[in-house]
Amino acid sequence: MLTKQLKWTLLVVLALIWGSSFILIKKGLVGLSPYQLGALRIIFTALFLLIIGFKSLTEIKQHQWKYIAVTALFGTFLPAFLFAIAETKVNSSICSILNSLTPLNTLLIGIIAFGLAFKRSQFIGVVIGLIGTAILICNGKQESTENYTYAVLVIIASICYALNVNLIKKYLSDVKPLSITTGNFSVLLIPALIVLFSTNFLEIVSWPATQHSMLFIMILGIVGTGVANILFFKLIQMSSPVFASSVTYLIPIVAFFWGLMDNEMLTTFQFFGAFIILVGVYLANKK
């Protein structure tokens, strides 16, 4: 009973944290480029985790480091940049809705690559979710060809997340969440530094707008990535990949209210597409 309560508590906490991430990215883009934002997000997180979790790296066995590296690539590195680039053209609320495809992609990848059993209702849920996605994407295409293209980046990020969830469940279930998270970001620290200093970051770091944006990204990195990843990996290990990824049910609700406060509005067509996606996610996760 306590385990069940803890699972739902972690789910709600993660929804509040990650639902706020999209608006933090939007604020961070005011003074930073997408590549600077993605790199700083990783760097801030890596420094935080190395301070609190450096000793936990010794618990990772030598043969597990390859899985740590792969999950770092798909679960953190690629999505950090994909979301930042996407939000230069797509509003934060839409990005959070498209991110809801993660459970559907988790199920599909689980079936195709990991032999996960599925029911007819789950397959129907996947189809419905894809229809909702098509509605959202087509609406974006009508408004702007660029929006259509950039929205696809969010879908690619959700596929990366889904692959990451399945890999952790299959290959890293016996590794402590802090060890996985610290290992991920210790692997990514040098690549992120290379990306950051290949931009004009040193030229703009003294600008007030840049420093203000860096504050938002520091919060995003430490809380929205570092702390949240530890909680998420714990949730994966104590539940299932699909249940853990269903945090994306609640993320759009939190992100939507942040978007309203920042004067973002969804069209009726977009609301309809979002509703269909969430119905699909529900059916895909229904026992």
PDB file of C-alpha atoms in Angstrom:
ATOM      1  CA  MET A   1       0.000   0.000   0.000  1.00  0.00           C
ATOM      2  CA  LEU A   2       2.807   2.364   0.901  1.00  0.00           C
ATOM      3  CA  THR A   3       4.565   1.536  -2.363  1.00  0.00           C
ATOM      4  CA  LYS A   4       1.406   2.357  -4.322  1.00  0.00           C
ATOM      5  CA  GLN A   5       1.038   5.707  -2.521  1.00  0.00           C
ATOM      6  CA  LEU A   6       4.711   6.511  -3.111  1.00  0.00           C
ATOM      7  CA  LYS A   7       4.364   5.759  -6.832  1.00  0.00           C
ATOM      8  CA  TRP A   8       1.515   8.233  -7.210  1.00  0.00           C
ATOM      9  CA  THR A   9       3.264  10.831  -5.055  1.00  0.00           C
ATOM     10  CA  LEU A  10       6.377  10.639  -7.223  1.00  0.00           C
ATOM     11  CA  LEU A  11       4.200  10.871 -10.331  1.00  0.00           C
ATOM     12  CA  VAL A  12       2.527  14.111  -9.164  1.00  0.00           C
ATOM     13  CA  VAL A  13       5.805  15.695  -8.009  1.00  0.00           C
ATOM     14  CA  LEU A  14       7.436  14.896 -11.350  1.00  0.00           C
ATOM     15  CA  ALA A  15       4.460  16.370 -13.221  1.00  0.00           C
ATOM     16  CA  LEU A  16       4.799  19.647 -11.293  1.00  0.00           C
ATOM     17  CA  ILE A  17       8.553  19.809 -11.923  1.00  0.00           C
ATOM     18  CA  TRP A  18       8.530  18.803 -15.580  1.00  0.00           C
ATOM     19  CA  GLY A  19       5.357  20.730 -16.336  1.00  0.00           C
ATOM     20  CA  SER A  20       7.263  23.849 -15.299  1.00  0.00           C
ATOM     21  CA  SER A  21      10.281  22.959 -17.456  1.00  0.00           C
ATOM     22  CA  PHE A  22       8.754  24.206 -20.698  1.00  0.00           C
ATOM     23  CA  ILE A  23       8.216  27.744 -19.450  1.00  0.00           C
ATOM     24  CA  LEU A  24      11.752  27.760 -18.000  1.00  0.00           C
ATOM     25  CA  ILE A  25      13.113  26.820 -21.432  1.00  0.00           C
ATOM     26  CA  LYS A  26      11.062  29.615 -22.990  1.00  0.00           C
ATOM     27  CA  LYS A  27      12.464  32.158 -20.506  1.00  0.00           C
ATOM     28  CA  GLY A  28      15.972  30.808 -21.005  1.00  0.00           C
ATOM     29  CA  LEU A  29      15.776  31.373 -24.765  1.00  0.00           C
ATOM     30  CA  VAL A  30      15.381  35.123 -24.202  1.00  0.00           C
ATOM     31  CA  GLY A  31      19.127  35.533 -23.636  1.00  0.00           C
ATOM     32  CA  LEU A  32      20.572  32.235 -24.881  1.00  0.00           C
ATOM     33  CA  SER A  33      20.659  30.291 -28.133  1.00  0.00           C
ATOM     34  CA  PRO A  34      19.130  26.782 -28.130  1.00  0.00           C
ATOM     35  CA  TYR A  35      22.582  25.199 -28.162  1.00  0.00           C
ATOM     36  CA  GLN A  36      23.818  27.350 -25.282  1.00  0.00           C
ATOM     37  CA  LEU A  37      20.658  26.570 -23.342  1.00  0.00           C
ATOM     38  CA  GLY A  38      20.933  22.811 -23.882  1.00  0.00           C
ATOM     39  CA  ALA A  39      24.619  22.771 -22.980  1.00  0.00           C
ATOM     40  CA  LEU A  40      24.179  24.897 -19.840  1.00  0.00           C
ATOM     41  CA  ARG A  41      21.263  22.743 -18.726  1.00  0.00           C
ATOM     42  CA  ILE A  42      23.511  19.679 -18.859  1.00  0.00           C
ATOM     43  CA  ILE A  43      26.490  21.452 -17.247  1.00  0.00           C
ATOM     44  CA  PHE A  44      24.496  22.826 -14.296  1.00  0.00           C
ATOM     45  CA  THR A  45      22.947  19.411 -13.719  1.00  0.00           C
ATOM     46  CA  ALA A  46      26.268  17.594 -14.003  1.00  0.00           C
ATOM     47  CA  LEU A  47      27.991  19.865 -11.469  1.00  0.00           C
ATOM     48  CA  PHE A  48      25.103  19.508  -9.015  1.00  0.00           C
ATOM     49  CA  LEU A  49      25.033  15.710  -9.324  1.00  0.00           C
ATOM     50  CA  LEU A  50      28.806  15.300  -9.067  1.00  0.00           C
ATOM     51  CA  ILE A  51      28.696  17.247  -5.790  1.00  0.00           C
ATOM     52  CA  ILE A  52      25.962  15.115  -4.231  1.00  0.00           C
ATOM     53  CA  GLY A  53      26.495  11.793  -6.003  1.00  0.00           C
ATOM     54  CA  PHE A  54      30.165  11.391  -6.973  1.00  0.00           C
ATOM     55  CA  LYS A  55      30.658   8.450  -4.605  1.00  0.00           C
ATOM     56  CA  SER A  56      27.684   6.657  -6.136  1.00  0.00           C
ATOM     57  CA  LEU A  57      29.622   6.219  -9.404  1.00  0.00           C
ATOM     58  CA  THR A  58      31.601   3.392  -7.781  1.00  0.00           C
ATOM     59  CA  GLU A  59      28.390   1.335  -7.675  1.00  0.00           C
ATOM     60  CA  ILE A  60      28.211   1.232 -11.475  1.00  0.00           C
ATOM     61  CA  LYS A  61      29.859  -1.941 -12.771  1.00  0.00           C
ATOM     62  CA  GLN A  62      32.269  -1.730 -15.662  1.00  0.00           C
ATOM     63  CA  HIS A  63      29.995  -3.529 -18.126  1.00  0.00           C
ATOM     64  CA  GLN A  64      27.107  -1.162 -17.249  1.00  0.00           C
ATOM     65  CA  TRP A  65      28.880   2.000 -18.362  1.00  0.00           C
ATOM     66  CA  LYS A  66      27.947   1.392 -21.989  1.00  0.00           C
ATOM     67  CA  TYR A  67      24.271   1.445 -20.996  1.00  0.00           C
ATOM     68  CA  ILE A  68      24.879   4.555 -18.899  1.00  0.00           C
ATOM     69  CA  ALA A  69      26.368   6.244 -21.968  1.00  0.00           C
ATOM     70  CA  VAL A  70      23.513   5.177 -24.267  1.00  0.00           C
ATOM     71  CA  THR A  71      20.801   6.267 -21.805  1.00  0.00           C
ATOM     72  CA  ALA A  72      22.655   9.564 -21.335  1.00  0.00           C
ATOM     73  CA  LEU A  73      22.535  10.168 -25.083  1.00  0.00           C
ATOM     74  CA  PHE A  74      18.865   9.338 -25.592  1.00  0.00           C
ATOM     75  CA  GLY A  75      17.460  10.354 -22.202  1.00  0.00           C
ATOM     76  CA  THR A  76      19.261  13.666 -21.770  1.00  0.00           C
ATOM     77  CA  PHE A  77      21.683  14.924 -24.415  1.00  0.00           C
ATOM     78  CA  LEU A  78      19.500  14.814 -27.539  1.00  0.00           C
ATOM     79  CA  PRO A  79      16.219  15.920 -25.861  1.00  0.00           C
ATOM     80  CA  ALA A  80      17.935  18.870 -24.141  1.00  0.00           C
ATOM     81  CA  PHE A  81      18.768  20.374 -27.522  1.00  0.00           C
ATOM     82  CA  LEU A  82      15.688  19.181 -29.406  1.00  0.00           C
ATOM     83  CA  PHE A  83      13.294  20.862 -26.968  1.00  0.00           C
ATOM     84  CA  ALA A  84      15.333  24.070 -26.895  1.00  0.00           C
ATOM     85  CA  ILE A  85      15.379  24.294 -30.698  1.00  0.00           C
ATOM     86  CA  ALA A  86      11.671  23.424 -30.965  1.00  0.00           C
ATOM     87  CA  GLU A  87      10.594  26.137 -28.511  1.00  0.00           C
ATOM     88  CA  THR A  88      12.104  28.829 -30.720  1.00  0.00           C
ATOM     89  CA  LYS A  89       9.104  28.270 -33.037  1.00  0.00           C
ATOM     90  CA  VAL A  90       6.501  26.281 -31.069  1.00  0.00           C
ATOM     91  CA  ASN A  91       4.888  27.556 -27.866  1.00  0.00           C
ATOM     92  CA  SER A  92       5.614  25.793 -24.592  1.00  0.00           C
ATOM     93  CA  SER A  93       2.069  24.442 -24.163  1.00  0.00           C
ATOM     94  CA  ILE A  94       2.137  22.655 -27.536  1.00  0.00           C
ATOM     95  CA  CYS A  95       5.566  21.194 -26.755  1.00  0.00           C
ATOM     96  CA  SER A  96       4.249  19.763 -23.490  1.00  0.00           C
ATOM     97  CA  ILE A  97       1.262  18.199 -25.294  1.00  0.00           C
ATOM     98  CA  LEU A  98       3.443  16.570 -27.952  1.00  0.00           C
ATOM     99  CA  ASN A  99       5.681  15.318 -25.155  1.00  0.00           C
ATOM    100  CA  SER A 100       2.646  13.283 -24.032  1.00  0.00           C
ATOM    101  CA  LEU A 101       3.461  10.872 -26.851  1.00  0.00           C
ATOM    102  CA  THR A 102       6.226   9.425 -24.655  1.00  0.00           C
ATOM    103  CA  PRO A 103       4.047   6.640 -23.143  1.00  0.00           C
ATOM    104  CA  LEU A 104       2.813   5.640 -26.596  1.00  0.00           C
ATOM    105  CA  ASN A 105       6.358   5.499 -27.921  1.00  0.00           C
ATOM    106  CA  THR A 106       7.420   3.621 -24.783  1.00  0.00           C
ATOM    107  CA  LEU A 107       4.804   0.982 -25.520  1.00  0.00           C
ATOM    108  CA  LEU A 108       5.708   0.736 -29.219  1.00  0.00           C
ATOM    109  CA  ILE A 109       9.447   0.440 -28.557  1.00  0.00           C
ATOM    110  CA  GLY A 110       8.761  -2.034 -25.756  1.00  0.00           C
ATOM    111  CA  ILE A 111       6.765  -4.206 -28.161  1.00  0.00           C
ATOM    112  CA  ILE A 112       9.135  -3.934 -31.129  1.00  0.00           C
ATOM    113  CA  ALA A 113      12.538  -4.029 -29.427  1.00  0.00           C
ATOM    114  CA  PHE A 114      11.979  -5.634 -26.030  1.00  0.00           C
ATOM    115  CA  GLY A 115       9.155  -8.134 -26.629  1.00  0.00           C
ATOM    116  CA  LEU A 116       6.664  -6.376 -24.345  1.00  0.00           C
ATOM    117  CA  ALA A 117       3.205  -7.994 -24.370  1.00  0.00           C
ATOM    118  CA  PHE A 118       0.290  -5.723 -25.268  1.00  0.00           C
ATOM    119  CA  LYS A 119      -3.495  -5.740 -25.462  1.00  0.00           C
ATOM    120  CA  ARG A 120      -5.845  -4.593 -28.211  1.00  0.00           C
ATOM    121  CA  SER A 121      -6.923  -1.547 -26.179  1.00  0.00           C
ATOM    122  CA  GLN A 122      -3.296  -0.453 -25.975  1.00  0.00           C
ATOM    123  CA  PHE A 123      -2.876  -0.713 -29.737  1.00  0.00           C
ATOM    124  CA  ILE A 124      -6.089   1.309 -30.208  1.00  0.00           C
ATOM    125  CA  GLY A 125      -4.685   3.888 -27.773  1.00  0.00           C
ATOM    126  CA  VAL A 126      -1.536   4.218 -29.853  1.00  0.00           C
ATOM    127  CA  VAL A 127      -3.560   4.760 -33.038  1.00  0.00           C
ATOM    128  CA  ILE A 128      -5.791   7.374 -31.348  1.00  0.00           C
ATOM    129  CA  GLY A 129      -2.744   9.147 -29.956  1.00  0.00           C
ATOM    130  CA  LEU A 130      -1.169   9.308 -33.402  1.00  0.00           C
ATOM    131  CA  ILE A 131      -4.400  10.769 -34.817  1.00  0.00           C
ATOM    132  CA  GLY A 132      -4.318  13.486 -32.144  1.00  0.00           C
ATOM    133  CA  THR A 133      -0.701  14.197 -33.017  1.00  0.00           C
ATOM    134  CA  ALA A 134      -1.570  14.516 -36.700  1.00  0.00           C
ATOM    135  CA  ILE A 135      -4.272  17.056 -35.816  1.00  0.00           C
ATOM    136  CA  LEU A 136      -1.843  19.162 -33.790  1.00  0.00           C
ATOM    137  CA  ILE A 137       0.900  18.954 -36.403  1.00  0.00           C
ATOM    138  CA  CYS A 138      -1.466  19.740 -39.301  1.00  0.00           C
ATOM    139  CA  ASN A 139      -2.768  22.765 -37.430  1.00  0.00           C
ATOM    140  CA  GLY A 140       0.807  23.943 -36.964  1.00  0.00           C
ATOM    141  CA  LYS A 141       1.506  23.359 -40.639  1.00  0.00           C
ATOM    142  CA  GLN A 142      -1.440  25.545 -41.625  1.00  0.00           C
ATOM    143  CA  GLU A 143      -0.132  28.351 -39.407  1.00  0.00           C
ATOM    144  CA  SER A 144       3.508  28.041 -40.439  1.00  0.00           C
ATOM    145  CA  THR A 145       5.654  25.514 -42.282  1.00  0.00           C
ATOM    146  CA  GLU A 146       8.442  26.205 -39.766  1.00  0.00           C
ATOM    147  CA  ASN A 147       6.151  25.385 -36.831  1.00  0.00           C
ATOM    148  CA  TYR A 148       5.298  22.081 -38.483  1.00  0.00           C
ATOM    149  CA  THR A 149       8.966  21.181 -38.881  1.00  0.00           C
ATOM    150  CA  TYR A 150       9.968  22.223 -35.370  1.00  0.00           C
ATOM    151  CA  ALA A 151       7.071  20.349 -33.768  1.00  0.00           C
ATOM    152  CA  VAL A 152       8.512  17.152 -35.238  1.00  0.00           C
ATOM    153  CA  LEU A 153      11.620  17.723 -33.098  1.00  0.00           C
ATOM    154  CA  VAL A 154       9.479  17.307 -29.967  1.00  0.00           C
ATOM    155  CA  ILE A 155       8.173  13.979 -31.303  1.00  0.00           C
ATOM    156  CA  ILE A 156      11.747  12.818 -31.898  1.00  0.00           C
ATOM    157  CA  ALA A 157      12.604  13.827 -28.312  1.00  0.00           C
ATOM    158  CA  SER A 158       9.652  11.797 -27.008  1.00  0.00           C
ATOM    159  CA  ILE A 159      10.958   8.764 -28.926  1.00  0.00           C
ATOM    160  CA  CYS A 160      14.362   9.298 -27.287  1.00  0.00           C
ATOM    161  CA  TYR A 161      12.704   9.392 -23.859  1.00  0.00           C
ATOM    162  CA  ALA A 162      10.743   6.230 -24.615  1.00  0.00           C
ATOM    163  CA  LEU A 163      13.865   4.348 -25.682  1.00  0.00           C
ATOM    164  CA  ASN A 164      15.628   5.574 -22.556  1.00  0.00           C
ATOM    165  CA  VAL A 165      12.860   4.271 -20.262  1.00  0.00           C
ATOM    166  CA  ASN A 166      12.965   0.802 -21.800  1.00  0.00           C
ATOM    167  CA  LEU A 167      16.765   0.628 -21.660  1.00  0.00           C
ATOM    168  CA  ILE A 168      16.847   1.573 -17.984  1.00  0.00           C
ATOM    169  CA  LYS A 169      14.175  -0.968 -17.093  1.00  0.00           C
ATOM    170  CA  LYS A 170      15.936  -3.774 -18.997  1.00  0.00           C
ATOM    171  CA  TYR A 171      19.608  -3.114 -18.293  1.00  0.00           C
ATOM    172  CA  LEU A 172      19.908  -0.837 -15.239  1.00  0.00           C
ATOM    173  CA  SER A 173      17.134  -1.974 -12.882  1.00  0.00           C
ATOM    174  CA  ASP A 174      19.681  -3.072 -10.277  1.00  0.00           C
ATOM    175  CA  VAL A 175      21.528   0.283 -10.254  1.00  0.00           C
ATOM    176  CA  LYS A 176      20.543   2.982  -7.781  1.00  0.00           C
ATOM    177  CA  PRO A 177      18.764   6.002  -9.333  1.00  0.00           C
ATOM    178  CA  LEU A 178      21.410   8.440  -8.053  1.00  0.00           C
ATOM    179  CA  SER A 179      24.150   6.342  -9.635  1.00  0.00           C
ATOM    180  CA  ILE A 180      22.358   6.230 -12.997  1.00  0.00           C
ATOM    181  CA  THR A 181      21.700   9.969 -13.013  1.00  0.00           C
ATOM    182  CA  THR A 182      25.188  10.963 -11.884  1.00  0.00           C
ATOM    183  CA  GLY A 183      26.710   8.529 -14.367  1.00  0.00           C
ATOM    184  CA  ASN A 184      24.611   9.958 -17.211  1.00  0.00           C
ATOM    185  CA  PHE A 185      25.707  13.512 -16.585  1.00  0.00           C
ATOM    186  CA  SER A 186      29.347  12.736 -15.824  1.00  0.00           C
ATOM    187  CA  VAL A 187      29.475  11.201 -19.317  1.00  0.00           C
ATOM    188  CA  LEU A 188      27.851  14.296 -20.848  1.00  0.00           C
ATOM    189  CA  LEU A 189      29.810  17.039 -19.049  1.00  0.00           C
ATOM    190  CA  ILE A 190      32.725  17.249 -21.517  1.00  0.00           C
ATOM    191  CA  PRO A 191      30.530  17.100 -24.679  1.00  0.00           C
ATOM    192  CA  ALA A 192      28.291  19.843 -23.217  1.00  0.00           C
ATOM    193  CA  LEU A 193      31.300  22.062 -22.471  1.00  0.00           C
ATOM    194  CA  ILE A 194      32.527  21.577 -26.046  1.00  0.00           C
ATOM    195  CA  VAL A 195      29.114  22.584 -27.426  1.00  0.00           C
ATOM    196  CA  LEU A 196      28.885  25.639 -25.136  1.00  0.00           C
ATOM    197  CA  PHE A 197      32.314  27.046 -25.925  1.00  0.00           C
ATOM    198  CA  SER A 198      31.900  26.449 -29.642  1.00  0.00           C
ATOM    199  CA  THR A 199      29.244  29.198 -29.532  1.00  0.00           C
ATOM    200  CA  ASN A 200      29.701  32.904 -28.746  1.00  0.00           C
ATOM    201  CA  PHE A 201      28.918  32.299 -25.066  1.00  0.00           C
ATOM    202  CA  LEU A 202      32.047  34.059 -23.746  1.00  0.00           C
ATOM    203  CA  GLU A 203      31.091  37.194 -25.690  1.00  0.00           C
ATOM    204  CA  ILE A 204      27.580  37.437 -24.224  1.00  0.00           C
ATOM    205  CA  VAL A 205      27.995  35.969 -20.726  1.00  0.00           C
ATOM    206  CA  SER A 206      28.300  39.435 -19.166  1.00  0.00           C
ATOM    207  CA  TRP A 207      25.030  40.664 -20.701  1.00  0.00           C
ATOM    208  CA  PRO A 208      22.159  41.093 -18.185  1.00  0.00           C
ATOM    209  CA  ALA A 209      19.733  39.188 -20.437  1.00  0.00           C
ATOM    210  CA  THR A 210      22.153  36.258 -20.659  1.00  0.00           C
ATOM    211  CA  GLN A 211      22.689  36.119 -16.902  1.00  0.00           C
ATOM    212  CA  HIS A 212      18.959  36.329 -16.265  1.00  0.00           C
ATOM    213  CA  SER A 213      18.341  33.443 -18.671  1.00  0.00           C
ATOM    214  CA  MET A 214      21.144  31.440 -17.046  1.00  0.00           C
ATOM    215  CA  LEU A 215      19.307  31.697 -13.721  1.00  0.00           C
ATOM    216  CA  PHE A 216      16.233  30.043 -15.237  1.00  0.00           C
ATOM    217  CA  ILE A 217      18.382  27.311 -16.785  1.00  0.00           C
ATOM    218  CA  MET A 218      20.206  26.690 -13.502  1.00  0.00           C
ATOM    219  CA  ILE A 219      16.821  26.032 -11.866  1.00  0.00           C
ATOM    220  CA  LEU A 220      15.864  23.850 -14.826  1.00  0.00           C
ATOM    221  CA  GLY A 221      19.133  21.934 -14.653  1.00  0.00           C
ATOM    222  CA  ILE A 222      19.285  21.314 -10.914  1.00  0.00           C
ATOM    223  CA  VAL A 223      15.600  20.762 -10.122  1.00  0.00           C
ATOM    224  CA  GLY A 224      13.981  20.014 -13.477  1.00  0.00           C
ATOM    225  CA  THR A 225      16.716  17.649 -14.639  1.00  0.00           C
ATOM    226  CA  GLY A 226      18.940  16.531 -11.750  1.00  0.00           C
ATOM    227  CA  VAL A 227      16.437  16.007  -8.938  1.00  0.00           C
ATOM    228  CA  ALA A 228      13.645  14.981 -11.328  1.00  0.00           C
ATOM    229  CA  ASN A 229      15.759  12.319 -13.059  1.00  0.00           C
ATOM    230  CA  ILE A 230      16.611  10.698  -9.727  1.00  0.00           C
ATOM    231  CA  LEU A 231      12.910  10.569  -8.850  1.00  0.00           C
ATOM    232  CA  PHE A 232      12.006   9.319 -12.328  1.00  0.00           C
ATOM    233  CA  PHE A 233      14.517   6.469 -12.313  1.00  0.00           C
ATOM    234  CA  LYS A 234      13.239   5.484  -8.872  1.00  0.00           C
ATOM    235  CA  LEU A 235       9.690   5.467 -10.254  1.00  0.00           C
ATOM    236  CA  ILE A 236      10.724   3.288 -13.224  1.00  0.00           C
ATOM    237  CA  GLN A 237      12.350   0.748 -10.920  1.00  0.00           C
ATOM    238  CA  MET A 238       9.411   0.511  -8.504  1.00  0.00           C
ATOM    239  CA  SER A 239       6.678   0.436 -11.166  1.00  0.00           C
ATOM    240  CA  SER A 240       6.827  -0.145 -14.937  1.00  0.00           C
ATOM    241  CA  PRO A 241       8.176   1.803 -17.922  1.00  0.00           C
ATOM    242  CA  VAL A 242       4.666   2.674 -19.144  1.00  0.00           C
ATOM    243  CA  PHE A 243       3.433   3.799 -15.701  1.00  0.00           C
ATOM    244  CA  ALA A 244       6.540   5.937 -15.188  1.00  0.00           C
ATOM    245  CA  SER A 245       6.240   7.584 -18.601  1.00  0.00           C
ATOM    246  CA  SER A 246       2.546   8.288 -17.963  1.00  0.00           C
ATOM    247  CA  VAL A 247       3.717  11.304 -15.952  1.00  0.00           C
ATOM    248  CA  THR A 248       3.162  13.015 -19.299  1.00  0.00           C
ATOM    249  CA  TYR A 249      -0.606  12.838 -18.608  1.00  0.00           C
ATOM    250  CA  LEU A 250      -0.220  15.602 -16.049  1.00  0.00           C
ATOM    251  CA  ILE A 251       2.664  17.585 -17.527  1.00  0.00           C
ATOM    252  CA  PRO A 252       0.513  19.366 -20.189  1.00  0.00           C
ATOM    253  CA  ILE A 253      -1.931  20.526 -17.489  1.00  0.00           C
ATOM    254  CA  VAL A 254       0.852  22.182 -15.487  1.00  0.00           C
ATOM    255  CA  ALA A 255       2.499  23.570 -18.628  1.00  0.00           C
ATOM    256  CA  PHE A 256      -0.816  24.877 -19.931  1.00  0.00           C
ATOM    257  CA  PHE A 257      -1.393  26.992 -16.813  1.00  0.00           C
ATOM    258  CA  TRP A 258       2.145  28.356 -16.993  1.00  0.00           C
ATOM    259  CA  GLY A 259       1.475  29.177 -20.653  1.00  0.00           C
ATOM    260  CA  LEU A 260      -1.729  31.023 -19.777  1.00  0.00           C
ATOM    261  CA  MET A 261       0.187  33.127 -17.257  1.00  0.00           C
ATOM    262  CA  ASP A 262       2.657  33.957 -20.049  1.00  0.00           C
ATOM    263  CA  ASN A 263      -0.113  34.909 -22.510  1.00  0.00           C
ATOM    264  CA  GLU A 264      -0.026  31.697 -24.557  1.00  0.00           C
ATOM    265  CA  MET A 265      -3.376  30.627 -25.999  1.00  0.00           C
ATOM    266  CA  LEU A 266      -4.370  27.376 -27.703  1.00  0.00           C
ATOM    267  CA  THR A 267      -6.866  27.279 -30.551  1.00  0.00           C
ATOM    268  CA  THR A 268     -10.007  25.128 -30.339  1.00  0.00           C
ATOM    269  CA  PHE A 269      -8.420  22.786 -32.888  1.00  0.00           C
ATOM    270  CA  GLN A 270      -5.312  22.425 -30.706  1.00  0.00           C
ATOM    271  CA  PHE A 271      -7.412  21.688 -27.617  1.00  0.00           C
ATOM    272  CA  PHE A 272      -9.187  18.973 -29.606  1.00  0.00           C
ATOM    273  CA  GLY A 273      -5.896  17.440 -30.727  1.00  0.00           C
ATOM    274  CA  ALA A 274      -4.538  17.543 -27.179  1.00  0.00           C
ATOM    275  CA  PHE A 275      -7.654  15.828 -25.844  1.00  0.00           C
ATOM    276  CA  ILE A 276      -7.386  13.038 -28.413  1.00  0.00           C
ATOM    277  CA  ILE A 277      -3.708  12.495 -27.560  1.00  0.00           C
ATOM    278  CA  LEU A 278      -4.498  12.168 -23.843  1.00  0.00           C
ATOM    279  CA  VAL A 279      -7.350   9.731 -24.589  1.00  0.00           C
ATOM    280  CA  GLY A 280      -4.895   7.641 -26.598  1.00  0.00           C
ATOM    281  CA  VAL A 281      -2.332   7.730 -23.807  1.00  0.00           C
ATOM    282  CA  TYR A 282      -5.021   6.670 -21.324  1.00  0.00           C
ATOM    283  CA  LEU A 283      -6.078   3.671 -23.419  1.00  0.00           C
ATOM    284  CA  ALA A 284      -2.454   2.666 -24.017  1.00  0.00           C
ATOM    285  CA  ASN A 285      -1.823   2.623 -20.260  1.00  0.00           C
ATOM    286  CA  LYS A 286      -5.132   1.103 -19.183  1.00  0.00           C
ATOM    287  CA  LYS A 287      -4.720  -2.295 -17.526  1.00  0.00           C
TER     288      LYS A 287
END
